[in-house]
Amino acid sequence: MRPRLLGLADGSGDGTGNGAEPGVTAVLGTGPRVAGTDLRTQPVAPDTLAGKLRFVDEAVAEVQAPGVPPVDGAPGGTLNGFKVLSDVLNSLALLGFGVDNPVEDHCFVPSASAVSIRDVTADTLHVPVNGLPAEESDFHDFTLAERNGPHTVITEAHARWLLDHITY
């Protein structure tokens, strides 16, 4: 069949997460304009609190994320999104926007989703997908990284696999 659909994932296929625990503080407001801000990794149900946000005024808004699986610590390509946000806010620390950043990275694309194996649920996030038959995916063939790595990084192993699977 043409085109041949190939999948490359930056996350591990053995079910190993990236170490980000669910429901923990990732960015904590310390400056006077953001004190009370507490951005968290996605929690495990029944907890749904994803964060408390305070920006300049005194009001603190709670953000709930019911029904969202704890994807931040899942196997998959990672993104340092919490660090990027923290770096920007800390560059404005003299204006009162300083933060602490205990968790820098989070899963950006879960492995099972990246190779289109299963719907992403709390039960499927850590399912080992290495060795599953290609028929379980929407791709004709796929590969995963040896370990979780940064999103969109093409490793030498991925490049070799892709070149071996492209038909001319």
mmCIF file of C-alpha atoms in Angstrom, residues 1-117:
data_model
loop_
_atom_site.group_PDB
_atom_site.id
_atom_site.type_symbol
_atom_site.label_atom_id
_atom_site.label_comp_id
_atom_site.label_asym_id
_atom_site.label_seq_id
_atom_site.Cartn_x
_atom_site.Cartn_y
_atom_site.Cartn_z
ATOM 1 C CA MET A 1 0.000 0.000 0.000
ATOM 2 C CA ARG A 2 1.223 3.480 -0.774
ATOM 3 C CA PRO A 3 1.774 5.668 1.011
ATOM 4 C CA ARG A 4 3.329 3.494 3.674
ATOM 5 C CA LEU A 5 2.606 4.934 7.122
ATOM 6 C CA LEU A 6 5.606 4.839 9.459
ATOM 7 C CA GLY A 7 5.699 5.988 13.078
ATOM 8 C CA LEU A 8 8.666 7.213 15.108
ATOM 9 C CA ALA A 9 8.269 7.874 18.826
ATOM 10 C CA ASP A 10 10.667 9.719 21.135
ATOM 11 C CA GLY A 11 9.358 7.770 24.116
ATOM 12 C CA SER A 12 10.256 4.357 25.422
ATOM 13 C CA GLY A 13 8.183 1.382 24.399
ATOM 14 C CA ASP A 14 8.698 -0.648 27.567
ATOM 15 C CA GLY A 15 6.147 1.249 29.654
ATOM 16 C CA THR A 16 8.730 3.146 31.706
ATOM 17 C CA GLY A 17 7.598 6.664 32.542
ATOM 18 C CA ASN A 18 9.819 9.723 32.713
ATOM 19 C CA GLY A 19 9.785 10.097 36.500
ATOM 20 C CA ALA A 20 7.350 13.019 36.792
ATOM 21 C CA GLU A 21 5.042 12.019 39.640
ATOM 22 C CA PRO A 22 1.328 12.816 39.298
ATOM 23 C CA GLY A 23 -0.216 15.711 41.188
ATOM 24 C CA VAL A 24 2.995 17.350 42.416
ATOM 25 C CA THR A 25 3.979 20.995 42.210
ATOM 26 C CA ALA A 26 5.927 21.811 39.038
ATOM 27 C CA VAL A 27 5.913 25.622 39.239
ATOM 28 C CA LEU A 28 5.355 27.484 42.500
ATOM 29 C CA GLY A 29 4.916 31.238 42.631
ATOM 30 C CA THR A 30 7.345 32.881 45.057
ATOM 31 C CA GLY A 31 7.256 36.493 43.899
ATOM 32 C CA PRO A 32 4.650 38.860 45.349
ATOM 33 C CA ARG A 33 2.692 39.095 42.066
ATOM 34 C CA VAL A 34 2.363 35.315 41.643
ATOM 35 C CA ALA A 35 2.403 34.053 45.262
ATOM 36 C CA GLY A 36 -0.387 31.476 45.498
ATOM 37 C CA THR A 37 0.325 30.065 42.026
ATOM 38 C CA ASP A 38 0.854 26.300 42.166
ATOM 39 C CA LEU A 39 1.003 24.587 38.769
ATOM 40 C CA ARG A 40 0.987 20.822 39.141
ATOM 41 C CA THR A 41 1.619 17.769 37.077
ATOM 42 C CA GLN A 42 -1.619 16.111 36.023
ATOM 43 C CA PRO A 43 -3.028 14.311 39.081
ATOM 44 C CA VAL A 44 -4.517 10.826 39.387
ATOM 45 C CA ALA A 45 -8.308 10.637 39.770
ATOM 46 C CA PRO A 46 -10.214 11.326 41.902
ATOM 47 C CA ASP A 47 -7.892 14.327 42.412
ATOM 48 C CA THR A 48 -8.532 16.796 39.578
ATOM 49 C CA LEU A 49 -6.619 19.902 40.735
ATOM 50 C CA ALA A 50 -4.159 20.816 37.984
ATOM 51 C CA GLY A 51 -3.186 24.126 39.517
ATOM 52 C CA LYS A 52 -3.922 27.321 41.336
ATOM 53 C CA LEU A 53 -3.242 30.483 39.406
ATOM 54 C CA ARG A 54 -2.638 33.959 40.725
ATOM 55 C CA PHE A 55 -1.400 36.731 38.477
ATOM 56 C CA VAL A 56 -0.965 40.287 39.795
ATOM 57 C CA ASP A 57 -4.288 40.681 41.661
ATOM 58 C CA GLU A 58 -5.220 38.830 44.854
ATOM 59 C CA ALA A 59 -7.654 36.344 43.283
ATOM 60 C CA VAL A 60 -6.528 32.729 43.036
ATOM 61 C CA ALA A 61 -8.279 30.611 40.409
ATOM 62 C CA GLU A 62 -8.305 26.846 40.717
ATOM 63 C CA VAL A 63 -7.949 24.869 37.506
ATOM 64 C CA GLN A 64 -9.505 21.420 37.510
ATOM 65 C CA ALA A 65 -8.826 18.744 34.870
ATOM 66 C CA PRO A 66 -11.339 15.950 35.445
ATOM 67 C CA GLY A 67 -11.098 12.946 33.160
ATOM 68 C CA VAL A 68 -7.546 13.732 32.035
ATOM 69 C CA PRO A 69 -5.106 10.856 32.635
ATOM 70 C CA PRO A 70 -1.822 11.590 34.458
ATOM 71 C CA VAL A 71 0.128 12.056 31.222
ATOM 72 C CA ASP A 72 2.964 14.233 32.550
ATOM 73 C CA GLY A 73 4.908 11.197 33.828
ATOM 74 C CA ALA A 74 3.984 8.784 31.036
ATOM 75 C CA PRO A 75 6.432 7.090 28.692
ATOM 76 C CA GLY A 76 6.860 9.383 25.731
ATOM 77 C CA GLY A 77 8.705 12.282 24.207
ATOM 78 C CA THR A 78 9.431 14.955 26.788
ATOM 79 C CA LEU A 79 9.181 18.716 26.737
ATOM 80 C CA ASN A 80 10.682 21.103 29.284
ATOM 81 C CA GLY A 81 7.528 23.226 29.284
ATOM 82 C CA PHE A 82 7.517 23.875 33.026
ATOM 83 C CA LYS A 83 11.138 25.074 32.803
ATOM 84 C CA VAL A 84 10.405 27.347 29.839
ATOM 85 C CA LEU A 85 7.559 29.006 31.750
ATOM 86 C CA SER A 86 9.690 29.280 34.891
ATOM 87 C CA ASP A 87 12.624 30.805 33.033
ATOM 88 C CA VAL A 88 10.398 33.507 31.568
ATOM 89 C CA LEU A 89 8.781 34.293 34.909
ATOM 90 C CA ASN A 90 12.142 34.300 36.709
ATOM 91 C CA SER A 91 13.506 36.728 34.123
ATOM 92 C CA LEU A 92 10.861 39.080 35.548
ATOM 93 C CA ALA A 93 11.653 38.292 39.198
ATOM 94 C CA LEU A 94 12.573 41.904 39.955
ATOM 95 C CA LEU A 95 9.009 42.803 38.955
ATOM 96 C CA GLY A 96 7.584 40.252 41.403
ATOM 97 C CA PHE A 97 7.116 37.225 39.111
ATOM 98 C CA GLY A 98 9.680 34.808 40.589
ATOM 99 C CA VAL A 99 8.923 31.087 40.831
ATOM 100 C CA ASP A 100 10.447 27.831 42.013
ATOM 101 C CA ASN A 101 10.546 25.003 39.467
ATOM 102 C CA PRO A 102 10.800 21.554 41.101
ATOM 103 C CA VAL A 103 9.635 19.695 37.941
ATOM 104 C CA GLU A 104 11.089 20.877 34.630
ATOM 105 C CA ASP A 105 10.029 18.213 32.113
ATOM 106 C CA HIS A 106 6.765 16.496 31.313
ATOM 107 C CA CYS A 107 5.586 13.979 28.750
ATOM 108 C CA PHE A 108 4.581 15.804 25.598
ATOM 109 C CA VAL A 109 3.378 12.879 23.461
ATOM 110 C CA PRO A 110 2.760 9.534 25.202
ATOM 111 C CA SER A 111 4.389 6.573 23.435
ATOM 112 C CA ALA A 112 1.118 4.669 22.973
ATOM 113 C CA SER A 113 -0.406 7.729 21.336
ATOM 114 C CA ALA A 114 2.650 8.541 19.209
ATOM 115 C CA VAL A 115 2.506 5.169 17.487
ATOM 116 C CA SER A 116 -1.307 5.158 17.468
ATOM 117 C CA ILE A 117 -1.693 1.985 19.516
#
